Amino acid sequence: MKDWLAFIPFRIGAAFFGALPESAVRSLGVKAGAAASTRKKANRLLLASHMRRVLGSGASETEVQDAVDGMYRSYGRYWAETFWFRPRRRELIIGSVERINFEPVLEAKAAGRGIVFAVPHIGNWEIAGLIAEDLGLDLMAVAENLPNQKITDWFLDVRAKFGIDIVLTSDPARRSKMIRRLKEGGALALLADRDVTGKGIPVVFFGEETTMPAGPTALAELTNSVLIPVAAYFKDGRGYRIEVGNPIEIPAAETRADRLRLGAQLVA
C-alpha cells in the first residue's frame, strides 16, 4: 500500500501533463521548478555554493542566484516533459533537436567500436536516447534501483520508450552486461559527474578536489571503446541542443590505476 501511495503522484503527473500541449507543459514545468526553488533553503544554499565555483570569483551574487533559479526551472521542465512524453511524440521531439559535432559518434559507429557516453546532470539526457535510437545505436544506461519498485518499473518503462535499455545497479550481472554491449559495438551512457558509491577517482573539478565515477573511463579502457562526452541542453524555448565533445584519449601510463586517474581528469 505504501508503494502505491507514493506512486500515485507519478500516475497523476503522467495523465495530467500527457493531455496538455507541449508549450503548456514546458511553461508549467518551468513555473513548478521556480516555485520549488523557495521551499528548501539548505538545498538552495548548496546549489549556490556550486554555482559560485562554476562561475568563478568574478560572478556577482545576482548572477549566482540567477544561475540557481535556472537550475530549478530546468529540473521542473525535465519532470514535466518526462510525464508528457508518449511514443507517438517521438518524431516531434527528434525534429526539435539541434545536433552539434556528431561526427565522432558516426565515425565510431561506422568502425564498429563500442561507445561510452560520459553524461552530466544537465537538461534532459533521455532525449539523447531518442537520437541514439535514430542513429541506430544500441544504447544501454545504468539506473539506481529505487526503494519503491513501482516507481522503478515506471522509470524503466519510460526510458525504454526513449530507446534506452536500462540495467539496474542492483543487478549482479550489470558489469558483464555493460561489457558485452560495448564489445558488440553498442553504446553505454553513464552519468559522469556524481560519485554515488563514494569510491570514485580523485579529480580537480572547477578548481576543487572531488571524486568522480570510475565507470566511464574504466569501461572504455577495458573494452577499447571510444569515450565521448555528451550533454543534452534545453533551449530557451521549444527544443533541445545535444553537444558531443571530441573523443577522450585515455593517456598511456605504467599502471591501470594511473590511466584511469588521468582519463577521469580529462572527463572532468
PDB file of C-alpha atoms in Angstrom:
ATOM      1  CA  MET A   1       0.000   0.000   0.000  1.00  0.00           C
ATOM      2  CA  LYS A   2       2.842   2.399   0.842  1.00  0.00           C
ATOM      3  CA  ASP A   3       4.387   1.874  -2.601  1.00  0.00           C
ATOM      4  CA  TRP A   4       1.060   2.570  -4.278  1.00  0.00           C
ATOM      5  CA  LEU A   5       0.546   5.803  -2.339  1.00  0.00           C
ATOM      6  CA  ALA A   6       3.996   7.058  -3.343  1.00  0.00           C
ATOM      7  CA  PHE A   7       3.394   6.006  -6.947  1.00  0.00           C
ATOM      8  CA  ILE A   8       0.040   7.790  -7.342  1.00  0.00           C
ATOM      9  CA  PRO A   9       1.634  11.245  -7.997  1.00  0.00           C
ATOM     10  CA  PHE A  10       3.552   9.736 -10.926  1.00  0.00           C
ATOM     11  CA  ARG A  11       0.358   8.354 -12.442  1.00  0.00           C
ATOM     12  CA  ILE A  12      -1.418  11.666 -11.927  1.00  0.00           C
ATOM     13  CA  GLY A  13       1.522  13.624 -13.352  1.00  0.00           C
ATOM     14  CA  ALA A  14       1.694  11.432 -16.455  1.00  0.00           C
ATOM     15  CA  ALA A  15      -2.060  11.683 -17.027  1.00  0.00           C
ATOM     16  CA  PHE A  16      -2.205  15.438 -16.438  1.00  0.00           C
ATOM     17  CA  PHE A  17       0.838  16.540 -18.430  1.00  0.00           C
ATOM     18  CA  GLY A  18       0.243  13.927 -21.113  1.00  0.00           C
ATOM     19  CA  ALA A  19      -3.053  15.606 -22.007  1.00  0.00           C
ATOM     20  CA  LEU A  20      -1.534  19.088 -22.426  1.00  0.00           C
ATOM     21  CA  PRO A  21       0.033  20.752 -25.472  1.00  0.00           C
ATOM     22  CA  GLU A  22       3.825  20.906 -25.461  1.00  0.00           C
ATOM     23  CA  SER A  23       4.014  24.657 -24.848  1.00  0.00           C
ATOM     24  CA  ALA A  24       1.807  24.401 -21.755  1.00  0.00           C
ATOM     25  CA  VAL A  25       3.872  21.502 -20.420  1.00  0.00           C
ATOM     26  CA  ARG A  26       7.071  23.484 -20.796  1.00  0.00           C
ATOM     27  CA  SER A  27       5.574  26.578 -19.158  1.00  0.00           C
ATOM     28  CA  LEU A  28       4.078  24.697 -16.210  1.00  0.00           C
ATOM     29  CA  GLY A  29       7.270  22.732 -15.663  1.00  0.00           C
ATOM     30  CA  VAL A  30       9.366  25.896 -15.524  1.00  0.00           C
ATOM     31  CA  LYS A  31       6.902  27.515 -13.122  1.00  0.00           C
ATOM     32  CA  ALA A  32       6.814  24.453 -10.884  1.00  0.00           C
ATOM     33  CA  GLY A  33      10.598  24.440 -10.753  1.00  0.00           C
ATOM     34  CA  ALA A  34      10.654  28.132  -9.881  1.00  0.00           C
ATOM     35  CA  ALA A  35       8.154  27.541  -7.071  1.00  0.00           C
ATOM     36  CA  ALA A  36      10.262  24.681  -5.702  1.00  0.00           C
ATOM     37  CA  SER A  37      13.317  26.939  -5.537  1.00  0.00           C
ATOM     38  CA  THR A  38      11.919  28.678  -2.445  1.00  0.00           C
ATOM     39  CA  ARG A  39      10.984  25.563  -0.478  1.00  0.00           C
ATOM     40  CA  LYS A  40      14.223  24.125   0.909  1.00  0.00           C
ATOM     41  CA  LYS A  41      16.731  26.770   1.871  1.00  0.00           C
ATOM     42  CA  ALA A  42      19.530  24.271   2.553  1.00  0.00           C
ATOM     43  CA  ASN A  43      19.289  22.872  -0.981  1.00  0.00           C
ATOM     44  CA  ARG A  44      19.384  26.331  -2.483  1.00  0.00           C
ATOM     45  CA  LEU A  45      22.433  27.285  -0.425  1.00  0.00           C
ATOM     46  CA  LEU A  46      24.240  24.152  -1.607  1.00  0.00           C
ATOM     47  CA  LEU A  47      23.434  24.864  -5.256  1.00  0.00           C
ATOM     48  CA  ALA A  48      24.571  28.461  -4.843  1.00  0.00           C
ATOM     49  CA  SER A  49      27.924  27.287  -3.481  1.00  0.00           C
ATOM     50  CA  HIS A  50      28.331  25.027  -6.520  1.00  0.00           C
ATOM     51  CA  MET A  51      27.479  27.822  -8.941  1.00  0.00           C
ATOM     52  CA  ARG A  52      29.916  30.252  -7.295  1.00  0.00           C
ATOM     53  CA  ARG A  53      32.660  27.747  -8.010  1.00  0.00           C
ATOM     54  CA  VAL A  54      31.488  27.176 -11.591  1.00  0.00           C
ATOM     55  CA  LEU A  55      31.012  30.858 -12.443  1.00  0.00           C
ATOM     56  CA  GLY A  56      34.230  31.960 -10.769  1.00  0.00           C
ATOM     57  CA  SER A  57      35.160  34.676  -8.330  1.00  0.00           C
ATOM     58  CA  GLY A  58      34.172  37.419 -10.751  1.00  0.00           C
ATOM     59  CA  ALA A  59      30.484  36.469 -10.711  1.00  0.00           C
ATOM     60  CA  SER A  60      28.112  38.736  -8.803  1.00  0.00           C
ATOM     61  CA  GLU A  61      25.638  37.373  -6.267  1.00  0.00           C
ATOM     62  CA  THR A  62      22.834  38.240  -8.670  1.00  0.00           C
ATOM     63  CA  GLU A  63      24.458  36.117 -11.375  1.00  0.00           C
ATOM     64  CA  VAL A  64      24.864  33.233  -8.939  1.00  0.00           C
ATOM     65  CA  GLN A  65      21.233  33.363  -7.820  1.00  0.00           C
ATOM     66  CA  ASP A  66      20.031  33.654 -11.415  1.00  0.00           C
ATOM     67  CA  ALA A  67      22.001  30.510 -12.241  1.00  0.00           C
ATOM     68  CA  VAL A  68      20.430  28.687  -9.290  1.00  0.00           C
ATOM     69  CA  ASP A  69      16.969  29.771 -10.430  1.00  0.00           C
ATOM     70  CA  GLY A  70      17.802  28.391 -13.860  1.00  0.00           C
ATOM     71  CA  MET A  71      18.720  25.023 -12.351  1.00  0.00           C
ATOM     72  CA  TYR A  72      15.359  24.755 -10.618  1.00  0.00           C
ATOM     73  CA  ARG A  73      13.480  25.783 -13.749  1.00  0.00           C
ATOM     74  CA  SER A  74      15.400  23.206 -15.772  1.00  0.00           C
ATOM     75  CA  TYR A  75      14.582  20.458 -13.281  1.00  0.00           C
ATOM     76  CA  GLY A  76      10.896  21.358 -13.306  1.00  0.00           C
ATOM     77  CA  ARG A  77      10.871  21.279 -17.089  1.00  0.00           C
ATOM     78  CA  TYR A  78      12.607  17.899 -17.092  1.00  0.00           C
ATOM     79  CA  TRP A  79       9.894  16.317 -14.955  1.00  0.00           C
ATOM     80  CA  ALA A  80       7.031  17.922 -16.865  1.00  0.00           C
ATOM     81  CA  GLU A  81       8.379  16.788 -20.237  1.00  0.00           C
ATOM     82  CA  THR A  82       9.119  13.300 -18.911  1.00  0.00           C
ATOM     83  CA  PHE A  83       5.491  12.991 -17.804  1.00  0.00           C
ATOM     84  CA  TRP A  84       4.357  14.367 -21.176  1.00  0.00           C
ATOM     85  CA  PHE A  85       6.340  12.028 -23.412  1.00  0.00           C
ATOM     86  CA  ARG A  86       4.499   9.380 -25.395  1.00  0.00           C
ATOM     87  CA  PRO A  87       5.911   7.190 -28.197  1.00  0.00           C
ATOM     88  CA  ARG A  88       3.605   8.939 -30.686  1.00  0.00           C
ATOM     89  CA  ARG A  89       5.525  12.172 -29.988  1.00  0.00           C
ATOM     90  CA  ARG A  90       8.888  10.633 -30.846  1.00  0.00           C
ATOM     91  CA  GLU A  91       9.290  12.220 -34.289  1.00  0.00           C
ATOM     92  CA  LEU A  92       8.073  15.578 -32.986  1.00  0.00           C
ATOM     93  CA  ILE A  93      10.826  15.589 -30.373  1.00  0.00           C
ATOM     94  CA  ILE A  94      13.546  14.297 -32.698  1.00  0.00           C
ATOM     95  CA  GLY A  95      12.741  17.115 -35.099  1.00  0.00           C
ATOM     96  CA  SER A  96      13.268  19.687 -32.344  1.00  0.00           C
ATOM     97  CA  VAL A  97      16.823  18.573 -31.516  1.00  0.00           C
ATOM     98  CA  GLU A  98      19.834  20.528 -32.744  1.00  0.00           C
ATOM     99  CA  ARG A  99      22.793  18.165 -33.177  1.00  0.00           C
ATOM    100  CA  ILE A 100      26.282  19.566 -32.691  1.00  0.00           C
ATOM    101  CA  ASN A 101      29.551  17.752 -33.532  1.00  0.00           C
ATOM    102  CA  PHE A 102      28.070  14.288 -34.065  1.00  0.00           C
ATOM    103  CA  GLU A 103      30.933  13.228 -36.345  1.00  0.00           C
ATOM    104  CA  PRO A 104      32.836  11.317 -33.601  1.00  0.00           C
ATOM    105  CA  VAL A 105      29.725   9.257 -32.858  1.00  0.00           C
ATOM    106  CA  LEU A 106      29.135   8.430 -36.512  1.00  0.00           C
ATOM    107  CA  GLU A 107      32.802   7.539 -37.025  1.00  0.00           C
ATOM    108  CA  ALA A 108      32.851   5.210 -34.012  1.00  0.00           C
ATOM    109  CA  LYS A 109      29.644   3.527 -35.155  1.00  0.00           C
ATOM    110  CA  ALA A 110      30.992   3.080 -38.688  1.00  0.00           C
ATOM    111  CA  ALA A 111      34.140   1.480 -37.260  1.00  0.00           C
ATOM    112  CA  GLY A 112      32.066  -0.952 -35.209  1.00  0.00           C
ATOM    113  CA  ARG A 113      33.537   0.226 -31.923  1.00  0.00           C
ATOM    114  CA  GLY A 114      31.674   0.475 -28.665  1.00  0.00           C
ATOM    115  CA  ILE A 115      30.917   3.973 -27.387  1.00  0.00           C
ATOM    116  CA  VAL A 116      30.900   5.137 -23.777  1.00  0.00           C
ATOM    117  CA  PHE A 117      28.999   8.394 -23.411  1.00  0.00           C
ATOM    118  CA  ALA A 118      30.065  10.403 -20.347  1.00  0.00           C
ATOM    119  CA  VAL A 119      26.919  12.341 -19.446  1.00  0.00           C
ATOM    120  CA  PRO A 120      26.448  15.177 -16.914  1.00  0.00           C
ATOM    121  CA  HIS A 121      23.325  16.015 -14.916  1.00  0.00           C
ATOM    122  CA  ILE A 122      22.195  18.683 -17.381  1.00  0.00           C
ATOM    123  CA  GLY A 123      18.937  19.241 -19.243  1.00  0.00           C
ATOM    124  CA  ASN A 124      17.173  16.070 -20.351  1.00  0.00           C
ATOM    125  CA  TRP A 125      19.680  13.356 -21.160  1.00  0.00           C
ATOM    126  CA  GLU A 126      16.882  10.901 -22.003  1.00  0.00           C
ATOM    127  CA  ILE A 127      16.192  12.941 -25.132  1.00  0.00           C
ATOM    128  CA  ALA A 128      19.627  11.791 -26.275  1.00  0.00           C
ATOM    129  CA  GLY A 129      18.237   8.261 -26.119  1.00  0.00           C
ATOM    130  CA  LEU A 130      15.824   9.093 -28.925  1.00  0.00           C
ATOM    131  CA  ILE A 131      18.666  10.483 -31.024  1.00  0.00           C
ATOM    132  CA  ALA A 132      20.816   7.418 -30.332  1.00  0.00           C
ATOM    133  CA  GLU A 133      17.952   5.219 -31.484  1.00  0.00           C
ATOM    134  CA  ASP A 134      17.502   7.419 -34.550  1.00  0.00           C
ATOM    135  CA  LEU A 135      21.189   6.853 -35.370  1.00  0.00           C
ATOM    136  CA  GLY A 136      20.812   3.098 -34.993  1.00  0.00           C
ATOM    137  CA  LEU A 137      22.818   2.888 -31.768  1.00  0.00           C
ATOM    138  CA  ASP A 138      22.011   0.102 -29.326  1.00  0.00           C
ATOM    139  CA  LEU A 139      22.041   2.226 -26.160  1.00  0.00           C
ATOM    140  CA  MET A 140      22.267   0.993 -22.584  1.00  0.00           C
ATOM    141  CA  ALA A 141      22.336   3.058 -19.396  1.00  0.00           C
ATOM    142  CA  VAL A 142      22.595   2.374 -15.680  1.00  0.00           C
ATOM    143  CA  ALA A 143      19.986   3.454 -13.146  1.00  0.00           C
ATOM    144  CA  GLU A 144      19.552   3.108  -9.416  1.00  0.00           C
ATOM    145  CA  ASN A 145      17.052   0.572  -8.149  1.00  0.00           C
ATOM    146  CA  LEU A 146      14.766   2.782  -6.057  1.00  0.00           C
ATOM    147  CA  PRO A 147      13.207   1.554  -2.791  1.00  0.00           C
ATOM    148  CA  ASN A 148       9.764   1.777  -4.415  1.00  0.00           C
ATOM    149  CA  GLN A 149       9.579  -0.957  -7.043  1.00  0.00           C
ATOM    150  CA  LYS A 150       6.556   0.591  -8.750  1.00  0.00           C
ATOM    151  CA  ILE A 151       8.444   3.843  -9.345  1.00  0.00           C
ATOM    152  CA  THR A 152      11.473   1.879 -10.539  1.00  0.00           C
ATOM    153  CA  ASP A 153       9.290  -0.012 -13.011  1.00  0.00           C
ATOM    154  CA  TRP A 154       7.752   3.271 -14.194  1.00  0.00           C
ATOM    155  CA  PHE A 155      11.199   4.719 -14.928  1.00  0.00           C
ATOM    156  CA  LEU A 156      12.229   1.535 -16.732  1.00  0.00           C
ATOM    157  CA  ASP A 157       9.141   1.777 -18.934  1.00  0.00           C
ATOM    158  CA  VAL A 158       9.665   5.480 -19.678  1.00  0.00           C
ATOM    159  CA  ARG A 159      13.307   5.022 -20.593  1.00  0.00           C
ATOM    160  CA  ALA A 160      12.525   2.027 -22.773  1.00  0.00           C
ATOM    161  CA  LYS A 161      10.173   4.303 -24.728  1.00  0.00           C
ATOM    162  CA  PHE A 162      13.103   6.708 -25.154  1.00  0.00           C
ATOM    163  CA  GLY A 163      15.094   3.855 -26.710  1.00  0.00           C
ATOM    164  CA  ILE A 164      17.237   3.246 -23.617  1.00  0.00           C
ATOM    165  CA  ASP A 165      17.897  -0.253 -22.307  1.00  0.00           C
ATOM    166  CA  ILE A 166      18.374   0.060 -18.535  1.00  0.00           C
ATOM    167  CA  VAL A 167      20.492  -2.139 -16.313  1.00  0.00           C
ATOM    168  CA  LEU A 168      19.908  -1.562 -12.596  1.00  0.00           C
ATOM    169  CA  THR A 169      22.663  -1.046 -10.045  1.00  0.00           C
ATOM    170  CA  SER A 170      21.167  -3.943  -8.063  1.00  0.00           C
ATOM    171  CA  ASP A 171      21.713  -6.364 -10.957  1.00  0.00           C
ATOM    172  CA  PRO A 172      24.688  -8.601 -10.050  1.00  0.00           C
ATOM    173  CA  ALA A 173      25.353  -9.137 -13.766  1.00  0.00           C
ATOM    174  CA  ARG A 174      25.343  -5.424 -14.633  1.00  0.00           C
ATOM    175  CA  ARG A 175      29.087  -5.202 -15.283  1.00  0.00           C
ATOM    176  CA  SER A 176      29.133  -8.176 -17.627  1.00  0.00           C
ATOM    177  CA  LYS A 177      26.073  -6.801 -19.457  1.00  0.00           C
ATOM    178  CA  MET A 178      27.758  -3.440 -19.983  1.00  0.00           C
ATOM    179  CA  ILE A 179      30.985  -5.030 -21.188  1.00  0.00           C
ATOM    180  CA  ARG A 180      29.094  -7.276 -23.590  1.00  0.00           C
ATOM    181  CA  ARG A 181      27.141  -4.331 -25.010  1.00  0.00           C
ATOM    182  CA  LEU A 182      30.338  -2.403 -25.699  1.00  0.00           C
ATOM    183  CA  LYS A 183      32.213  -5.351 -27.177  1.00  0.00           C
ATOM    184  CA  GLU A 184      29.284  -5.919 -29.528  1.00  0.00           C
ATOM    185  CA  GLY A 185      29.655  -2.353 -30.811  1.00  0.00           C
ATOM    186  CA  GLY A 186      26.811  -0.897 -28.770  1.00  0.00           C
ATOM    187  CA  ALA A 187      26.715   2.269 -26.714  1.00  0.00           C
ATOM    188  CA  LEU A 188      26.655   2.876 -22.986  1.00  0.00           C
ATOM    189  CA  ALA A 189      25.575   6.129 -21.329  1.00  0.00           C
ATOM    190  CA  LEU A 190      26.978   6.725 -17.852  1.00  0.00           C
ATOM    191  CA  LEU A 191      26.424   9.739 -15.639  1.00  0.00           C
ATOM    192  CA  ALA A 192      29.924  11.021 -15.050  1.00  0.00           C
ATOM    193  CA  ASP A 193      29.576  13.844 -12.519  1.00  0.00           C
ATOM    194  CA  ARG A 194      28.119  12.147  -9.442  1.00  0.00           C
ATOM    195  CA  ASP A 195      30.068   9.692  -7.309  1.00  0.00           C
ATOM    196  CA  VAL A 196      27.169   7.711  -5.832  1.00  0.00           C
ATOM    197  CA  THR A 197      29.285   4.970  -4.252  1.00  0.00           C
ATOM    198  CA  GLY A 198      31.913   7.231  -2.707  1.00  0.00           C
ATOM    199  CA  LYS A 199      34.585   5.068  -4.343  1.00  0.00           C
ATOM    200  CA  GLY A 200      35.278   7.334  -7.300  1.00  0.00           C
ATOM    201  CA  ILE A 201      38.530   8.687  -8.680  1.00  0.00           C
ATOM    202  CA  PRO A 202      40.002  11.919  -7.237  1.00  0.00           C
ATOM    203  CA  VAL A 203      39.884  14.788  -9.745  1.00  0.00           C
ATOM    204  CA  VAL A 204      40.035  18.559  -9.780  1.00  0.00           C
ATOM    205  CA  PHE A 205      36.664  19.893 -10.908  1.00  0.00           C
ATOM    206  CA  PHE A 206      36.200  23.647 -11.372  1.00  0.00           C
ATOM    207  CA  GLY A 207      39.205  24.222  -9.145  1.00  0.00           C
ATOM    208  CA  GLU A 208      38.118  21.974  -6.287  1.00  0.00           C
ATOM    209  CA  GLU A 209      39.238  18.462  -5.405  1.00  0.00           C
ATOM    210  CA  THR A 210      36.419  15.920  -5.503  1.00  0.00           C
ATOM    211  CA  THR A 211      35.762  12.408  -6.786  1.00  0.00           C
ATOM    212  CA  MET A 212      34.021  11.250  -9.948  1.00  0.00           C
ATOM    213  CA  PRO A 213      32.815   7.819 -11.037  1.00  0.00           C
ATOM    214  CA  ALA A 214      35.452   5.497 -12.427  1.00  0.00           C
ATOM    215  CA  GLY A 215      32.939   3.727 -14.677  1.00  0.00           C
ATOM    216  CA  PRO A 216      33.150   5.737 -17.923  1.00  0.00           C
ATOM    217  CA  THR A 217      36.940   5.670 -18.098  1.00  0.00           C
ATOM    218  CA  ALA A 218      37.309   2.134 -16.751  1.00  0.00           C
ATOM    219  CA  LEU A 219      34.846   0.545 -19.163  1.00  0.00           C
ATOM    220  CA  ALA A 220      36.170   2.453 -22.164  1.00  0.00           C
ATOM    221  CA  GLU A 221      39.719   1.377 -21.325  1.00  0.00           C
ATOM    222  CA  LEU A 222      38.743  -2.235 -20.659  1.00  0.00           C
ATOM    223  CA  THR A 223      36.764  -2.707 -23.879  1.00  0.00           C
ATOM    224  CA  ASN A 224      38.763  -0.409 -26.188  1.00  0.00           C
ATOM    225  CA  SER A 225      35.628   1.675 -26.674  1.00  0.00           C
ATOM    226  CA  VAL A 226      35.503   5.323 -27.667  1.00  0.00           C
ATOM    227  CA  LEU A 227      34.960   7.625 -24.676  1.00  0.00           C
ATOM    228  CA  ILE A 228      32.840  10.604 -25.703  1.00  0.00           C
ATOM    229  CA  PRO A 229      31.418  13.384 -23.501  1.00  0.00           C
ATOM    230  CA  VAL A 230      27.905  14.481 -24.441  1.00  0.00           C
ATOM    231  CA  ALA A 231      25.306  16.811 -22.951  1.00  0.00           C
ATOM    232  CA  ALA A 232      21.649  17.428 -23.812  1.00  0.00           C
ATOM    233  CA  TYR A 233      20.664  21.035 -23.101  1.00  0.00           C
ATOM    234  CA  PHE A 234      17.249  22.660 -23.073  1.00  0.00           C
ATOM    235  CA  LYS A 235      16.818  25.512 -25.494  1.00  0.00           C
ATOM    236  CA  ASP A 236      15.274  28.669 -24.059  1.00  0.00           C
ATOM    237  CA  GLY A 237      12.014  27.869 -25.813  1.00  0.00           C
ATOM    238  CA  ARG A 238      10.977  24.696 -27.558  1.00  0.00           C
ATOM    239  CA  GLY A 239      13.529  22.022 -28.324  1.00  0.00           C
ATOM    240  CA  TYR A 240      16.937  20.771 -27.278  1.00  0.00           C
ATOM    241  CA  ARG A 241      20.592  21.069 -28.179  1.00  0.00           C
ATOM    242  CA  ILE A 242      22.795  17.997 -27.935  1.00  0.00           C
ATOM    243  CA  GLU A 243      26.509  18.749 -27.952  1.00  0.00           C
ATOM    244  CA  VAL A 244      29.017  15.973 -28.494  1.00  0.00           C
ATOM    245  CA  GLY A 245      32.571  16.565 -27.338  1.00  0.00           C
ATOM    246  CA  ASN A 246      35.679  15.239 -29.014  1.00  0.00           C
ATOM    247  CA  PRO A 247      36.685  11.690 -28.037  1.00  0.00           C
ATOM    248  CA  ILE A 248      38.817  11.469 -24.915  1.00  0.00           C
ATOM    249  CA  GLU A 249      42.044   9.569 -25.399  1.00  0.00           C
ATOM    250  CA  ILE A 250      42.965   7.815 -22.174  1.00  0.00           C
ATOM    251  CA  PRO A 251      46.633   8.678 -21.569  1.00  0.00           C
ATOM    252  CA  ALA A 252      49.256   5.968 -21.590  1.00  0.00           C
ATOM    253  CA  ALA A 253      50.621   5.220 -18.134  1.00  0.00           C
ATOM    254  CA  GLU A 254      52.514   2.412 -16.438  1.00  0.00           C
ATOM    255  CA  THR A 255      49.616   1.222 -14.278  1.00  0.00           C
ATOM    256  CA  ARG A 256      45.906   0.919 -14.956  1.00  0.00           C
ATOM    257  CA  ALA A 257      45.162   2.978 -11.864  1.00  0.00           C
ATOM    258  CA  ASP A 258      47.187   5.848 -13.322  1.00  0.00           C
ATOM    259  CA  ARG A 259      45.484   5.512 -16.704  1.00  0.00           C
ATOM    260  CA  LEU A 260      42.058   5.682 -15.082  1.00  0.00           C
ATOM    261  CA  ARG A 261      43.049   8.631 -12.915  1.00  0.00           C
ATOM    262  CA  LEU A 262      44.361  10.594 -15.881  1.00  0.00           C
ATOM    263  CA  GLY A 263      41.355   9.665 -18.002  1.00  0.00           C
ATOM    264  CA  ALA A 264      38.879  10.694 -15.305  1.00  0.00           C
ATOM    265  CA  GLN A 265      40.607  14.055 -15.016  1.00  0.00           C
ATOM    266  CA  LEU A 266      40.164  14.604 -18.744  1.00  0.00           C
ATOM    267  CA  VAL A 267      36.455  13.801 -18.387  1.00  0.00           C
ATOM    268  CA  ALA A 268      36.224  16.343 -15.568  1.00  0.00           C
TER     269      ALA A 268
END
